[in-house]
XYZ file of C-alpha atoms in Angstrom:
216
model
C -26.052 4.024 -0.522
C -29.040 2.651 -2.479
C -28.696 0.099 -5.210
C -29.031 2.455 -8.098
C -26.416 4.871 -6.748
C -24.017 1.979 -6.148
C -24.552 0.558 -9.668
C -23.917 4.016 -11.224
C -20.689 4.378 -9.196
C -19.511 0.887 -10.308
C -20.428 1.637 -13.906
C -18.289 4.772 -13.788
C -15.406 2.735 -12.237
C -15.605 0.203 -14.971
C -15.682 2.900 -17.732
C -12.594 4.675 -16.249
C -10.749 1.303 -15.898
C -11.533 0.268 -19.500
C -10.645 3.705 -20.780
C -7.253 3.658 -19.078
C -6.682 0.122 -20.442
C -7.464 1.233 -23.935
C -5.320 4.409 -23.637
C -2.338 2.414 -22.244
C -2.589 -0.034 -25.162
C -2.783 2.820 -27.642
C 0.294 4.358 -26.239
C 2.155 1.112 -26.501
C 1.035 0.664 -30.064
C 2.011 4.182 -30.879
C 5.395 3.886 -29.372
C 6.015 0.681 -31.406
C 4.967 2.374 -34.646
C 7.160 5.461 -34.242
C 10.118 3.952 -32.356
C 13.101 2.197 -33.810
C 12.330 -1.301 -35.126
C 14.624 -4.157 -33.860
C 14.730 -7.492 -35.504
C 14.521 -10.519 -33.332
C 14.658 -14.212 -34.005
C 12.731 -15.207 -30.878
C 9.358 -16.805 -31.397
C 6.602 -14.897 -29.671
C 4.092 -17.035 -27.899
C 0.536 -16.006 -27.159
C 0.086 -14.026 -24.040
C 3.799 -12.563 -24.033
C 2.302 -9.079 -23.848
C 0.574 -10.041 -20.611
C 3.795 -11.213 -18.902
C 6.368 -9.290 -16.939
C 6.288 -7.409 -13.632
C 4.740 -3.937 -13.963
C 3.248 -4.360 -17.385
C 0.230 -2.221 -18.274
C -1.728 -5.326 -19.179
C -1.238 -6.940 -15.874
C -1.884 -3.778 -13.879
C -5.203 -2.976 -15.592
C -6.399 -6.566 -15.874
C -6.183 -6.659 -12.085
C -8.167 -3.473 -11.735
C -10.855 -4.866 -14.162
C -11.061 -8.078 -12.230
C -11.504 -6.132 -8.988
C -14.319 -4.035 -10.472
C -16.027 -7.162 -11.756
C -15.963 -8.726 -8.354
C -17.396 -5.537 -6.786
C -20.185 -5.584 -9.327
C -21.010 -9.242 -8.518
C -21.291 -8.293 -4.748
C -23.498 -5.444 -5.541
C -26.228 -7.595 -7.140
C -29.658 -7.707 -5.435
C -29.740 -9.649 -2.372
C -26.070 -9.323 -1.544
C -26.285 -6.079 0.418
C -27.717 -7.226 3.759
C -26.999 -4.062 5.603
C -28.576 -1.436 3.360
C -28.371 2.042 4.911
C -29.271 5.629 4.023
C -27.033 7.407 1.656
C -24.615 9.862 3.045
C -22.004 12.152 1.616
C -19.341 9.608 2.549
C -20.901 6.919 0.307
C -19.318 8.078 -2.873
C -16.075 9.505 -4.158
C -16.605 12.709 -6.227
C -14.837 12.651 -9.640
C -11.417 14.164 -9.579
C -10.960 14.469 -5.756
C -8.311 11.672 -5.334
C -4.607 12.429 -5.875
C -1.352 10.509 -5.637
C 1.160 11.492 -2.961
C 4.632 10.051 -2.511
C 4.873 7.139 0.023
C 8.359 8.247 0.925
C 10.797 11.042 0.084
C 13.750 10.446 -2.070
C 15.902 10.329 1.139
C 13.560 7.825 2.729
C 13.627 5.602 -0.340
C 17.482 5.411 -0.075
C 17.248 4.479 3.641
C 14.567 1.949 2.878
C 16.576 0.303 0.105
C 19.705 0.149 2.239
C 17.952 -1.518 5.093
C 16.303 -3.939 2.629
C 19.675 -4.874 1.253
C 21.061 -5.468 4.695
C 18.067 -7.551 5.582
C 18.402 -9.570 2.475
C 22.032 -10.400 3.325
C 21.621 -10.881 7.092
C 17.997 -11.794 7.723
C 16.513 -13.109 4.361
C 13.380 -14.450 6.138
C 12.403 -10.860 7.079
C 10.679 -8.323 4.852
C 10.552 -4.476 5.079
C 7.347 -2.523 4.677
C 6.842 1.282 4.484
C 4.041 3.448 5.759
C 2.207 0.713 7.702
C -0.877 1.729 9.688
C -0.711 0.456 13.235
C -4.146 -0.896 12.764
C -2.783 -3.312 10.201
C -0.772 -5.141 12.757
C -2.258 -4.119 16.154
C -5.701 -4.277 17.601
C -7.221 -2.401 20.533
C -9.597 -3.798 23.199
C -10.903 -0.394 23.809
C -11.696 0.586 20.252
C -15.242 1.839 19.642
C -17.119 3.185 16.683
C -16.638 6.728 17.972
C -13.075 6.213 19.238
C -10.134 4.122 18.095
C -6.837 4.810 19.823
C -4.850 3.584 16.903
C -6.569 5.601 14.241
C -4.123 7.711 12.203
C -0.972 6.123 13.636
C 1.508 5.025 11.040
C 4.938 3.256 11.390
C 7.468 4.747 9.000
C 8.983 1.274 8.435
C 7.998 -2.130 9.719
C 10.058 -5.415 9.714
C 8.084 -8.663 9.609
C 9.272 -12.240 9.848
C 8.477 -15.128 7.560
C 5.147 -15.735 9.261
C 4.066 -12.063 8.806
C 4.526 -11.278 12.529
C 5.959 -7.771 13.305
C 9.531 -7.853 14.346
C 10.277 -4.127 14.847
C 8.818 -0.711 14.046
C 11.146 1.959 12.763
C 9.767 5.388 13.825
C 10.800 8.904 13.015
C 9.997 11.564 15.634
C 6.764 13.421 15.029
C 7.905 17.035 15.750
C 4.569 18.395 14.494
C 2.505 16.451 17.022
C 4.690 15.249 19.955
C 1.662 14.123 21.939
C 0.532 11.905 19.117
C 4.089 10.602 18.712
C 4.135 9.561 22.471
C 0.765 7.801 22.126
C 2.052 5.685 19.236
C 5.210 4.858 21.114
C 2.974 3.828 24.027
C 0.857 1.604 21.857
C 3.866 -0.146 20.431
C 5.411 -0.572 23.808
C 2.135 -2.008 25.207
C 2.098 -4.625 22.332
C 5.783 -5.450 23.046
C 6.742 -4.407 19.588
C 10.514 -3.384 19.569
C 10.941 0.207 18.479
C 13.884 1.453 16.439
C 14.316 5.320 16.531
C 15.157 6.913 13.179
C 17.094 10.101 13.873
C 16.863 13.053 11.417
C 20.360 12.327 10.360
C 20.969 8.656 11.288
C 24.316 6.934 11.505
C 23.837 3.834 9.328
C 26.175 1.720 11.388
C 24.383 2.706 14.604
C 20.980 2.356 13.003
C 21.775 -1.179 11.834
C 23.042 -2.179 15.284
C 19.701 -1.223 16.681
C 17.864 -3.114 13.923
C 19.961 -6.235 14.198
C 19.287 -6.427 17.886
C 15.616 -6.984 17.087
C 16.022 -9.581 14.393
C 15.166 -13.282 14.904
C 18.037 -15.464 15.680
C 18.571 -18.552 13.381
């Protein structure tokens, strides 16, 4: 991608980010103007609107900062590996959509396991939809072939150092061969595998999980 195309794409990203920030703020102001007013005696300190997990201000401020860093990296002289533009160098407007990370049933299972981990192995964390390339590497990976490409663990348990403890895997009935390759990769890396049946028994599933957890 040449510098002009990259600059145009970053400018579009900045415009979209700031528009969403402004629109979110407008909705908050509108909601405050039309909704019921509640009196409070608490003094409001500067920056209160920017506090709190999940607030629109925190969310979009982070996006704005990310865009600004990208713009700084795109300045002349920073792109040492300039290459010819291809169709993969840009994202056409309106082509990216959100899809659920988990189904409702999978969310319930995730939360149940997370609660058990918090009680019995608080040093461990639970992660959903983790690419194997995020925690495994291959000695035979090439530009035209990566044996780990497209492989995703349904759930991954990591210890306090971020090391993988166990991979929880559902059977890939749509592509059994791919499923076997993923199991082979995990076994080759000595990552314990916990099978998630289509209708798991929670007690049996936890027994399998607890057998992989670090001992205090």
